[in-house]
mmCIF file of C-alpha atoms in Angstrom:
data_model
loop_
_atom_site.group_PDB
_atom_site.id
_atom_site.type_symbol
_atom_site.label_atom_id
_atom_site.label_comp_id
_atom_site.label_asym_id
_atom_site.label_seq_id
_atom_site.Cartn_x
_atom_site.Cartn_y
_atom_site.Cartn_z
ATOM 1 C CA UNK I 135 -0.012 -0.004 -0.015
ATOM 2 C CA UNK I 136 1.360 3.386 -0.966
ATOM 3 C CA UNK I 137 1.841 5.897 1.888
ATOM 4 C CA UNK I 138 1.613 9.548 0.968
ATOM 5 C CA UNK I 139 4.135 11.701 2.827
ATOM 6 C CA UNK I 140 2.663 14.552 4.816
ATOM 7 C CA UNK I 141 2.522 17.792 2.852
ATOM 8 C CA UNK I 142 2.906 16.118 -0.588
ATOM 9 C CA UNK I 143 0.178 16.734 -3.179
ATOM 10 C CA UNK I 144 -2.148 13.855 -3.840
ATOM 11 C CA UNK I 145 -1.121 11.659 -6.817
ATOM 12 C CA UNK I 146 -2.880 12.487 -10.113
ATOM 13 C CA UNK I 147 -3.792 10.600 -13.257
ATOM 14 C CA UNK I 148 -0.737 12.070 -14.938
ATOM 15 C CA UNK I 149 1.471 10.543 -12.187
ATOM 16 C CA UNK I 150 -0.129 7.179 -12.916
ATOM 17 C CA UNK I 151 0.391 7.595 -16.666
ATOM 18 C CA UNK I 152 4.069 8.440 -16.192
ATOM 19 C CA UNK I 153 4.697 5.384 -13.995
ATOM 20 C CA UNK I 154 2.739 3.084 -16.305
ATOM 21 C CA UNK I 155 4.338 4.478 -19.465
ATOM 22 C CA UNK I 156 1.002 5.167 -21.126
ATOM 23 C CA UNK I 157 -1.005 8.207 -22.080
ATOM 24 C CA UNK I 158 -3.312 10.184 -19.746
ATOM 25 C CA UNK I 159 -6.254 9.038 -21.944
ATOM 26 C CA UNK I 160 -5.308 5.373 -21.529
ATOM 27 C CA UNK I 161 -5.306 5.707 -17.748
ATOM 28 C CA UNK I 162 -8.746 7.370 -17.925
ATOM 29 C CA UNK I 163 -10.044 4.532 -20.137
ATOM 30 C CA UNK I 164 -8.833 1.915 -17.680
ATOM 31 C CA UNK I 165 -10.364 3.595 -14.656
ATOM 32 C CA UNK I 166 -13.655 4.026 -16.485
ATOM 33 C CA UNK I 167 -13.749 0.353 -17.531
ATOM 34 C CA UNK I 168 -13.499 1.109 -21.231
ATOM 35 C CA UNK I 169 -13.749 -2.241 -23.053
ATOM 36 C CA UNK I 170 -11.208 -1.455 -25.750
ATOM 37 C CA UNK I 171 -8.153 -1.694 -23.521
ATOM 38 C CA UNK I 172 -5.741 -4.614 -23.754
ATOM 39 C CA UNK I 173 -5.570 -6.687 -20.581
ATOM 40 C CA UNK I 174 -1.752 -6.275 -20.341
ATOM 41 C CA UNK I 175 -2.179 -2.478 -20.498
ATOM 42 C CA UNK I 176 -5.004 -2.570 -17.970
ATOM 43 C CA UNK I 177 -2.873 -4.589 -15.551
ATOM 44 C CA UNK I 178 0.062 -2.202 -15.952
ATOM 45 C CA UNK I 179 -2.113 0.849 -15.253
ATOM 46 C CA UNK I 180 -3.763 -0.730 -12.181
ATOM 47 C CA UNK I 181 -0.337 -1.645 -10.830
ATOM 48 C CA UNK I 182 0.742 1.981 -11.307
ATOM 49 C CA UNK I 183 -2.386 3.185 -9.531
ATOM 50 C CA UNK I 184 -1.457 1.084 -6.519
ATOM 51 C CA UNK I 185 2.214 2.102 -6.671
ATOM 52 C CA UNK I 186 1.616 5.858 -6.637
ATOM 53 C CA UNK I 187 -1.342 5.587 -4.297
ATOM 54 C CA UNK I 188 -3.822 7.296 -6.596
ATOM 55 C CA UNK I 189 -7.422 7.498 -5.379
ATOM 56 C CA UNK I 190 -10.115 8.736 -7.755
ATOM 57 C CA UNK I 191 -12.136 11.775 -6.889
ATOM 58 C CA UNK I 192 -15.515 10.150 -7.013
ATOM 59 C CA UNK I 193 -17.411 13.324 -6.277
ATOM 60 C CA UNK I 194 -15.851 15.056 -9.251
ATOM 61 C CA UNK I 195 -16.359 12.102 -11.522
ATOM 62 C CA UNK I 196 -20.011 11.800 -10.563
ATOM 63 C CA UNK I 197 -20.481 15.522 -11.076
ATOM 64 C CA UNK I 198 -19.066 15.257 -14.625
ATOM 65 C CA UNK I 199 -21.424 12.363 -15.335
ATOM 66 C CA UNK I 200 -24.438 14.059 -13.790
ATOM 67 C CA UNK I 201 -24.730 11.468 -11.011
ATOM 68 C CA UNK I 202 -24.794 11.463 -7.246
ATOM 69 C CA UNK I 203 -23.126 8.087 -6.595
ATOM 70 C CA UNK I 204 -26.076 7.243 -4.363
ATOM 71 C CA UNK I 205 -28.795 4.645 -4.946
ATOM 72 C CA UNK I 206 -31.993 4.116 -2.941
ATOM 73 C CA UNK I 207 -33.255 0.925 -1.330
ATOM 74 C CA UNK I 208 -36.878 0.835 -0.124
ATOM 75 C CA UNK I 209 -37.961 -2.216 1.884
ATOM 76 C CA UNK I 210 -41.044 -2.964 4.033
ATOM 77 C CA UNK I 211 -39.433 -3.307 7.467
ATOM 78 C CA UNK I 212 -35.831 -3.618 8.672
ATOM 79 C CA UNK I 213 -37.246 -5.284 11.776
ATOM 80 C CA UNK I 214 -37.905 -8.301 9.533
ATOM 81 C CA UNK I 215 -34.686 -10.304 9.530
ATOM 82 C CA UNK I 216 -34.780 -11.102 5.818
ATOM 83 C CA UNK I 217 -34.981 -7.430 4.773
ATOM 84 C CA UNK I 218 -32.328 -6.401 7.300
ATOM 85 C CA UNK I 219 -29.912 -8.987 5.900
ATOM 86 C CA UNK I 220 -30.857 -8.103 2.331
ATOM 87 C CA UNK I 221 -30.116 -4.442 3.025
ATOM 88 C CA UNK I 222 -26.767 -5.465 4.471
ATOM 89 C CA UNK I 223 -25.955 -7.451 1.298
ATOM 90 C CA UNK I 224 -27.010 -4.550 -0.997
ATOM 91 C CA UNK I 225 -24.829 -2.074 0.938
ATOM 92 C CA UNK I 226 -21.835 -4.431 0.724
ATOM 93 C CA UNK I 227 -22.269 -5.052 -3.026
ATOM 94 C CA UNK I 228 -22.865 -1.346 -3.761
ATOM 95 C CA UNK I 229 -19.752 -0.350 -1.819
ATOM 96 C CA UNK I 230 -17.680 -2.557 -4.134
ATOM 97 C CA UNK I 231 -18.818 -0.270 -6.948
ATOM 98 C CA UNK I 232 -18.239 2.952 -4.961
ATOM 99 C CA UNK I 233 -21.989 3.468 -4.491
ATOM 100 C CA UNK I 234 -23.685 4.684 -1.298
ATOM 101 C CA UNK I 235 -27.098 3.289 -0.383
ATOM 102 C CA UNK I 236 -29.884 5.375 1.115
ATOM 103 C CA UNK I 237 -32.352 3.014 2.856
ATOM 104 C CA UNK I 238 -36.040 3.795 3.401
ATOM 105 C CA UNK I 239 -38.798 1.744 5.149
ATOM 106 C CA UNK I 240 -42.250 1.594 3.664
ATOM 107 C CA UNK I 241 -44.077 -0.677 6.082
ATOM 108 C CA UNK I 242 -45.312 -2.554 3.004
ATOM 109 C CA UNK I 243 -48.008 0.150 2.619
ATOM 110 C CA UNK I 244 -49.022 1.264 -0.821
ATOM 111 C CA UNK I 245 -49.022 4.972 -0.044
ATOM 112 C CA UNK I 246 -45.531 4.808 1.424
ATOM 113 C CA UNK I 247 -44.260 2.740 -1.495
ATOM 114 C CA UNK I 248 -45.682 5.421 -3.812
ATOM 115 C CA UNK I 249 -43.877 8.015 -1.744
ATOM 116 C CA UNK I 250 -40.634 6.051 -2.175
ATOM 117 C CA UNK I 251 -41.134 6.331 -5.952
ATOM 118 C CA UNK I 252 -41.732 10.082 -5.773
ATOM 119 C CA UNK I 253 -39.876 11.085 -2.599
ATOM 120 C CA UNK I 254 -37.838 14.282 -3.184
ATOM 121 C CA UNK I 255 -34.958 12.854 -1.086
ATOM 122 C CA UNK I 256 -34.865 9.664 -3.101
ATOM 123 C CA UNK I 257 -35.180 11.667 -6.324
ATOM 124 C CA UNK I 258 -31.609 12.808 -5.675
ATOM 125 C CA UNK I 259 -30.412 9.228 -6.074
ATOM 126 C CA UNK I 260 -29.277 7.739 -9.367
ATOM 127 C CA UNK I 261 -31.750 4.866 -9.168
ATOM 128 C CA UNK I 262 -34.013 2.892 -6.819
ATOM 129 C CA UNK I 263 -34.253 -0.695 -5.646
ATOM 130 C CA UNK I 264 -37.791 -1.301 -4.379
ATOM 131 C CA UNK I 265 -39.293 -4.295 -2.556
ATOM 132 C CA UNK I 266 -43.039 -3.598 -2.812
ATOM 133 C CA UNK I 267 -45.942 -5.274 -1.063
ATOM 134 C CA UNK I 268 -48.842 -2.912 -1.798
ATOM 135 C CA UNK I 269 -48.209 -1.440 -5.238
ATOM 136 C CA UNK I 270 -50.420 -2.284 -8.221
ATOM 137 C CA UNK I 271 -49.506 -2.444 -11.895
ATOM 138 C CA UNK I 272 -51.027 0.999 -12.399
ATOM 139 C CA UNK I 273 -48.743 2.491 -9.815
ATOM 140 C CA UNK I 274 -45.464 1.625 -11.503
ATOM 141 C CA UNK I 275 -45.032 4.155 -14.337
ATOM 142 C CA UNK I 276 -41.832 5.528 -15.801
ATOM 143 C CA UNK I 277 -40.191 8.168 -13.648
ATOM 144 C CA UNK I 278 -40.536 11.599 -15.280
ATOM 145 C CA UNK I 279 -36.906 12.261 -14.443
ATOM 146 C CA UNK I 280 -35.855 8.992 -16.054
ATOM 147 C CA UNK I 281 -34.579 7.547 -12.760
ATOM 148 C CA UNK I 282 -34.068 3.793 -13.154
ATOM 149 C CA UNK I 283 -36.021 1.332 -11.000
ATOM 150 C CA UNK I 284 -35.405 -2.310 -10.187
ATOM 151 C CA UNK I 285 -38.120 -4.231 -8.351
ATOM 152 C CA UNK I 286 -37.198 -6.883 -5.785
ATOM 153 C CA UNK I 287 -39.612 -9.773 -5.413
ATOM 154 C CA UNK I 288 -43.248 -9.874 -6.381
ATOM 155 C CA UNK I 289 -45.415 -8.697 -8.036
ATOM 156 C CA UNK I 290 -43.930 -8.595 -11.508
ATOM 157 C CA UNK I 291 -44.931 -5.325 -13.148
ATOM 158 C CA UNK I 292 -45.262 -4.923 -16.910
ATOM 159 C CA UNK I 293 -43.286 -2.343 -18.821
ATOM 160 C CA UNK I 294 -39.698 -1.148 -18.730
ATOM 161 C CA UNK I 295 -38.925 -2.372 -15.207
ATOM 162 C CA UNK I 296 -36.297 -4.929 -14.239
ATOM 163 C CA UNK I 297 -37.126 -7.537 -11.586
ATOM 164 C CA UNK I 298 -34.970 -9.664 -9.334
ATOM 165 C CA UNK I 299 -37.172 -12.269 -7.692
ATOM 166 C CA UNK I 300 -37.008 -15.660 -6.052
ATOM 167 C CA UNK I 301 -38.041 -19.132 -7.155
ATOM 168 C CA UNK I 302 -40.864 -19.054 -4.644
ATOM 169 C CA UNK I 303 -42.972 -21.885 -5.988
ATOM 170 C CA UNK I 304 -40.084 -24.284 -6.703
ATOM 171 C CA UNK I 305 -38.467 -23.558 -3.354
ATOM 172 C CA UNK I 306 -41.709 -24.028 -1.406
ATOM 173 C CA UNK I 307 -42.310 -27.309 -3.232
ATOM 174 C CA UNK I 308 -38.749 -28.487 -2.371
ATOM 175 C CA UNK I 309 -39.289 -27.613 1.312
ATOM 176 C CA UNK I 310 -42.627 -29.506 1.428
ATOM 177 C CA UNK I 311 -41.179 -32.489 -0.432
ATOM 178 C CA UNK I 312 -38.406 -32.631 2.149
ATOM 179 C CA UNK I 313 -40.969 -33.017 4.886
ATOM 180 C CA UNK I 314 -42.934 -35.593 2.926
ATOM 181 C CA UNK I 315 -39.735 -37.464 2.267
ATOM 182 C CA UNK I 316 -39.304 -37.864 5.990
ATOM 183 C CA UNK I 317 -42.574 -39.809 6.053
ATOM 184 C CA UNK I 318 -44.665 -36.897 7.355
ATOM 185 C CA UNK I 319 -48.213 -36.864 6.004
ATOM 186 C CA UNK I 320 -49.985 -34.039 7.815
ATOM 187 C CA UNK I 321 -47.916 -31.056 6.743
ATOM 188 C CA UNK I 322 -49.216 -27.714 7.957
ATOM 189 C CA UNK I 323 -48.707 -24.541 5.928
ATOM 190 C CA UNK I 324 -48.247 -21.540 8.181
ATOM 191 C CA UNK I 325 -48.782 -18.042 6.697
ATOM 192 C CA UNK I 326 -51.303 -18.373 3.878
ATOM 193 C CA UNK I 327 -52.979 -15.284 2.404
ATOM 194 C CA UNK I 328 -56.476 -16.393 1.438
ATOM 195 C CA UNK I 329 -57.300 -13.578 -0.982
ATOM 196 C CA UNK I 330 -53.907 -13.423 -2.680
ATOM 197 C CA UNK I 331 -53.583 -14.724 -6.227
ATOM 198 C CA UNK I 332 -50.261 -13.497 -7.565
ATOM 199 C CA UNK I 333 -47.992 -12.511 -4.666
ATOM 200 C CA UNK I 334 -45.340 -14.284 -2.628
ATOM 201 C CA UNK I 335 -47.822 -16.120 -0.400
ATOM 202 C CA UNK I 336 -49.771 -17.362 -3.392
ATOM 203 C CA UNK I 337 -46.658 -18.659 -5.127
ATOM 204 C CA UNK I 338 -45.397 -20.445 -2.020
ATOM 205 C CA UNK I 339 -48.830 -21.939 -1.405
ATOM 206 C CA UNK I 340 -48.804 -23.211 -5.017
ATOM 207 C CA UNK I 341 -45.507 -24.960 -4.382
ATOM 208 C CA UNK I 342 -46.819 -26.497 -1.157
ATOM 209 C CA UNK I 343 -49.979 -27.678 -2.891
ATOM 210 C CA UNK I 344 -48.083 -29.189 -5.817
ATOM 211 C CA UNK I 345 -45.906 -31.230 -3.469
ATOM 212 C CA UNK I 346 -48.881 -32.474 -1.415
ATOM 213 C CA UNK I 347 -50.845 -33.520 -4.532
ATOM 214 C CA UNK I 348 -47.788 -35.121 -6.173
ATOM 215 C CA UNK I 349 -47.479 -37.334 -3.072
ATOM 216 C CA UNK I 350 -51.051 -38.599 -3.667
ATOM 217 C CA UNK I 351 -52.475 -36.596 -0.765
ATOM 218 C CA UNK I 352 -55.259 -34.013 -0.573
ATOM 219 C CA UNK I 353 -54.765 -30.525 0.802
ATOM 220 C CA UNK I 354 -56.542 -30.343 4.159
ATOM 221 C CA UNK I 355 -57.923 -26.828 4.699
ATOM 222 C CA UNK I 356 -57.440 -27.304 8.443
ATOM 223 C CA UNK I 357 -53.724 -27.503 7.821
ATOM 224 C CA UNK I 358 -53.588 -24.244 5.818
ATOM 225 C CA UNK I 359 -53.272 -21.535 8.448
ATOM 226 C CA UNK I 360 -53.750 -17.924 7.311
ATOM 227 C CA UNK I 361 -51.502 -15.244 8.832
ATOM 228 C CA UNK I 362 -51.527 -11.707 7.478
ATOM 229 C CA UNK I 363 -48.301 -10.424 9.043
ATOM 230 C CA UNK I 364 -45.252 -12.674 8.791
ATOM 231 C CA UNK I 365 -43.525 -11.957 12.069
ATOM 232 C CA UNK I 366 -42.549 -14.069 15.095
ATOM 233 C CA UNK I 367 -45.378 -13.038 17.359
ATOM 234 C CA UNK I 368 -47.920 -13.889 14.658
ATOM 235 C CA UNK I 369 -46.279 -17.286 14.091
ATOM 236 C CA UNK I 370 -46.340 -18.035 17.857
ATOM 237 C CA UNK I 371 -49.966 -16.921 18.237
ATOM 238 C CA UNK I 372 -51.151 -18.915 15.208
ATOM 239 C CA UNK I 373 -49.358 -22.071 16.311
ATOM 240 C CA UNK I 374 -50.785 -21.779 19.840
ATOM 241 C CA UNK I 375 -54.300 -21.454 18.395
ATOM 242 C CA UNK I 376 -54.040 -24.570 16.217
ATOM 243 C CA UNK I 377 -52.496 -26.583 19.052
ATOM 244 C CA UNK I 378 -55.201 -25.482 21.477
ATOM 245 C CA UNK I 379 -57.844 -26.412 18.850
ATOM 246 C CA UNK I 380 -56.472 -29.955 18.699
ATOM 247 C CA UNK I 381 -55.439 -29.818 15.018
ATOM 248 C CA UNK I 382 -53.215 -32.830 14.230
ATOM 249 C CA UNK I 383 -50.012 -32.323 12.345
ATOM 250 C CA UNK I 384 -46.649 -33.962 12.067
ATOM 251 C CA UNK I 385 -44.813 -31.256 10.122
ATOM 252 C CA UNK I 386 -44.948 -27.517 9.471
ATOM 253 C CA UNK I 387 -43.774 -25.497 6.500
ATOM 254 C CA UNK I 388 -43.727 -21.855 7.559
ATOM 255 C CA UNK I 389 -43.836 -19.216 4.840
ATOM 256 C CA UNK I 390 -40.812 -17.476 6.352
ATOM 257 C CA UNK I 391 -38.279 -17.966 9.126
ATOM 258 C CA UNK I 392 -39.853 -15.393 11.452
ATOM 259 C CA UNK I 393 -43.082 -17.402 11.403
ATOM 260 C CA UNK I 394 -41.116 -20.606 11.943
ATOM 261 C CA UNK I 395 -39.233 -19.197 14.936
ATOM 262 C CA UNK I 396 -42.462 -18.030 16.538
ATOM 263 C CA UNK I 397 -44.079 -21.427 15.909
ATOM 264 C CA UNK I 398 -41.060 -23.180 17.383
ATOM 265 C CA UNK I 399 -41.580 -21.276 20.628
ATOM 266 C CA UNK I 400 -45.218 -22.304 20.927
ATOM 267 C CA UNK I 401 -44.474 -25.924 20.083
ATOM 268 C CA UNK I 402 -41.828 -26.102 22.804
ATOM 269 C CA UNK I 403 -44.024 -24.307 25.374
ATOM 270 C CA UNK I 404 -46.667 -27.026 24.920
ATOM 271 C CA UNK I 405 -44.207 -29.893 25.122
ATOM 272 C CA UNK I 406 -44.295 -30.786 21.424
ATOM 273 C CA UNK I 407 -40.883 -32.237 20.491
ATOM 274 C CA UNK I 408 -39.225 -30.847 17.315
ATOM 275 C CA UNK I 409 -38.513 -32.815 15.167
ATOM 276 C CA UNK I 410 -39.628 -36.000 16.873
ATOM 277 C CA UNK I 411 -43.332 -35.023 16.988
ATOM 278 C CA UNK I 412 -43.385 -32.178 14.497
ATOM 279 C CA UNK I 413 -40.745 -31.408 11.859
ATOM 280 C CA UNK I 414 -40.338 -27.741 11.007
ATOM 281 C CA UNK I 415 -39.087 -25.887 7.899
ATOM 282 C CA UNK I 416 -38.839 -22.140 7.349
ATOM 283 C CA UNK I 417 -37.914 -19.931 4.403
ATOM 284 C CA UNK I 418 -35.210 -17.196 4.107
ATOM 285 C CA UNK I 419 -32.253 -18.631 6.081
ATOM 286 C CA UNK I 420 -32.041 -15.755 8.547
ATOM 287 C CA UNK I 421 -29.055 -15.813 10.891
ATOM 288 C CA UNK I 422 -31.128 -16.563 14.053
ATOM 289 C CA UNK I 423 -32.249 -19.891 12.673
ATOM 290 C CA UNK I 424 -28.720 -21.276 12.939
ATOM 291 C CA UNK I 425 -28.634 -20.748 16.688
ATOM 292 C CA UNK I 426 -32.072 -21.885 17.876
ATOM 293 C CA UNK I 427 -32.422 -25.257 19.562
ATOM 294 C CA UNK I 428 -33.122 -27.172 17.472
ATOM 295 C CA UNK I 429 -31.525 -25.213 14.651
ATOM 296 C CA UNK I 430 -33.937 -24.410 11.813
ATOM 297 C CA UNK I 431 -34.128 -26.189 8.488
ATOM 298 C CA UNK I 432 -34.914 -23.526 5.923
ATOM 299 C CA UNK I 433 -34.738 -22.374 2.277
ATOM 300 C CA UNK I 434 -31.795 -20.172 1.426
ATOM 301 C CA UNK I 435 -33.314 -18.114 -1.460
ATOM 302 C CA UNK I 436 -30.081 -16.796 -2.958
ATOM 303 C CA UNK I 437 -30.039 -13.555 -0.995
ATOM 304 C CA UNK I 438 -26.438 -12.639 -1.894
ATOM 305 C CA UNK I 439 -27.114 -13.255 -5.598
ATOM 306 C CA UNK I 440 -30.351 -11.251 -5.349
ATOM 307 C CA UNK I 441 -28.437 -8.271 -3.971
ATOM 308 C CA UNK I 442 -25.628 -8.556 -6.522
ATOM 309 C CA UNK I 443 -27.954 -8.962 -9.489
ATOM 310 C CA UNK I 444 -30.158 -6.091 -8.341
ATOM 311 C CA UNK I 445 -27.246 -3.660 -8.029
ATOM 312 C CA UNK I 446 -25.834 -4.863 -11.336
ATOM 313 C CA UNK I 447 -29.130 -4.331 -13.193
ATOM 314 C CA UNK I 448 -29.600 -0.906 -11.625
ATOM 315 C CA UNK I 449 -26.079 0.116 -12.476
ATOM 316 C CA UNK I 450 -26.610 -0.966 -16.079
ATOM 317 C CA UNK I 451 -29.846 1.030 -16.202
ATOM 318 C CA UNK I 452 -28.040 4.094 -14.820
ATOM 319 C CA UNK I 453 -25.277 3.764 -17.410
ATOM 320 C CA UNK I 454 -27.815 3.211 -20.205
ATOM 321 C CA UNK I 455 -30.197 5.996 -19.158
ATOM 322 C CA UNK I 456 -29.441 8.260 -22.127
ATOM 323 C CA UNK I 457 -30.049 5.496 -24.701
ATOM 324 C CA UNK I 458 -32.788 3.431 -23.094
ATOM 325 C CA UNK I 459 -31.802 0.385 -25.176
ATOM 326 C CA UNK I 460 -32.037 -2.341 -22.546
ATOM 327 C CA UNK I 461 -35.019 -4.607 -22.608
ATOM 328 C CA UNK I 462 -36.830 -5.412 -19.290
ATOM 329 C CA UNK I 463 -35.180 -8.337 -17.501
ATOM 330 C CA UNK I 464 -36.426 -10.848 -14.919
ATOM 331 C CA UNK I 465 -33.823 -12.747 -12.900
ATOM 332 C CA UNK I 466 -34.574 -15.454 -10.300
ATOM 333 C CA UNK I 467 -31.350 -16.732 -8.658
ATOM 334 C CA UNK I 468 -31.074 -20.295 -7.495
ATOM 335 C CA UNK I 469 -32.118 -21.464 -4.025
ATOM 336 C CA UNK I 470 -30.982 -24.309 -1.761
ATOM 337 C CA UNK I 471 -32.542 -26.231 1.075
ATOM 338 C CA UNK I 472 -30.447 -25.950 4.228
ATOM 339 C CA UNK I 473 -31.183 -29.035 6.331
ATOM 340 C CA UNK I 474 -30.668 -28.636 10.089
ATOM 341 C CA UNK I 475 -31.914 -30.118 13.330
ATOM 342 C CA UNK I 476 -35.597 -29.093 13.098
ATOM 343 C CA UNK I 477 -36.136 -31.852 10.526
ATOM 344 C CA UNK I 478 -33.811 -34.386 12.092
ATOM 345 C CA UNK I 479 -30.411 -33.569 10.560
#
């Protein structure tokens, strides 16, 4: 690492060019990721950058490009472990590209999600990553200022909007099949949204249903438990109700880990052994699930890839803003089932 002596002027691009033996323009092309630079030249320039200790003036560069170097991220609630960890991943990935992230919470409410789209503070950002729960197709219209938008999760909106989503249905089916593969036959679904047809809950329910029917079983409505808010207290309360009502089950697939962790508490309070009596699977692979007793089997939905792809798509939209040539893209990273003690690992 180069150390700059006190009182010496900061190294410049011309210093880098002199050490690398190339032109000022070549150094500029390398630092701006110009594609028509030979790899050997690029390596020599980057080595010179490190040698002289040059650090780009990001503020000046962004000013020249008409950018702020800041992107927005609007999520429902940071109190929900998944969104807190997603925000952490986005901030880490963005920092690798010298971007700062301004985070807003919407509560999953339509009016606050609309505000995120039109918020004067967020309008100062170069683009927005939005995880909506309440918006409709009519709400998502092109930004008059041309600010790029990438949507995280469902619903999928038509028009020139990129989406980074999850394989909700396939992952929910894999989780349910895991429980059925253990010989469980009364698998409860915790967290259904009865009126939902196209959102996350509907997709995960479809995966659950497909697995149950493929096993030659019928979906028992008594085992489909609706919960509007997917948090720990709601999971605990719902599980306590079904246990008190005498509903028989030998497994539970919770729509997210927060519901699963709340359900685990109620099961243990009532002396139900997990996994001996009831096997339990969640969804999201939040950090707390690794440290419960028993530790939680869950779906890891590709959170790191979701963050990386979302920032990549937004950055490409920002760079392409003047031309508008990119077609809308939908990306659903892979998932994996993380098997732990709550299903007998």
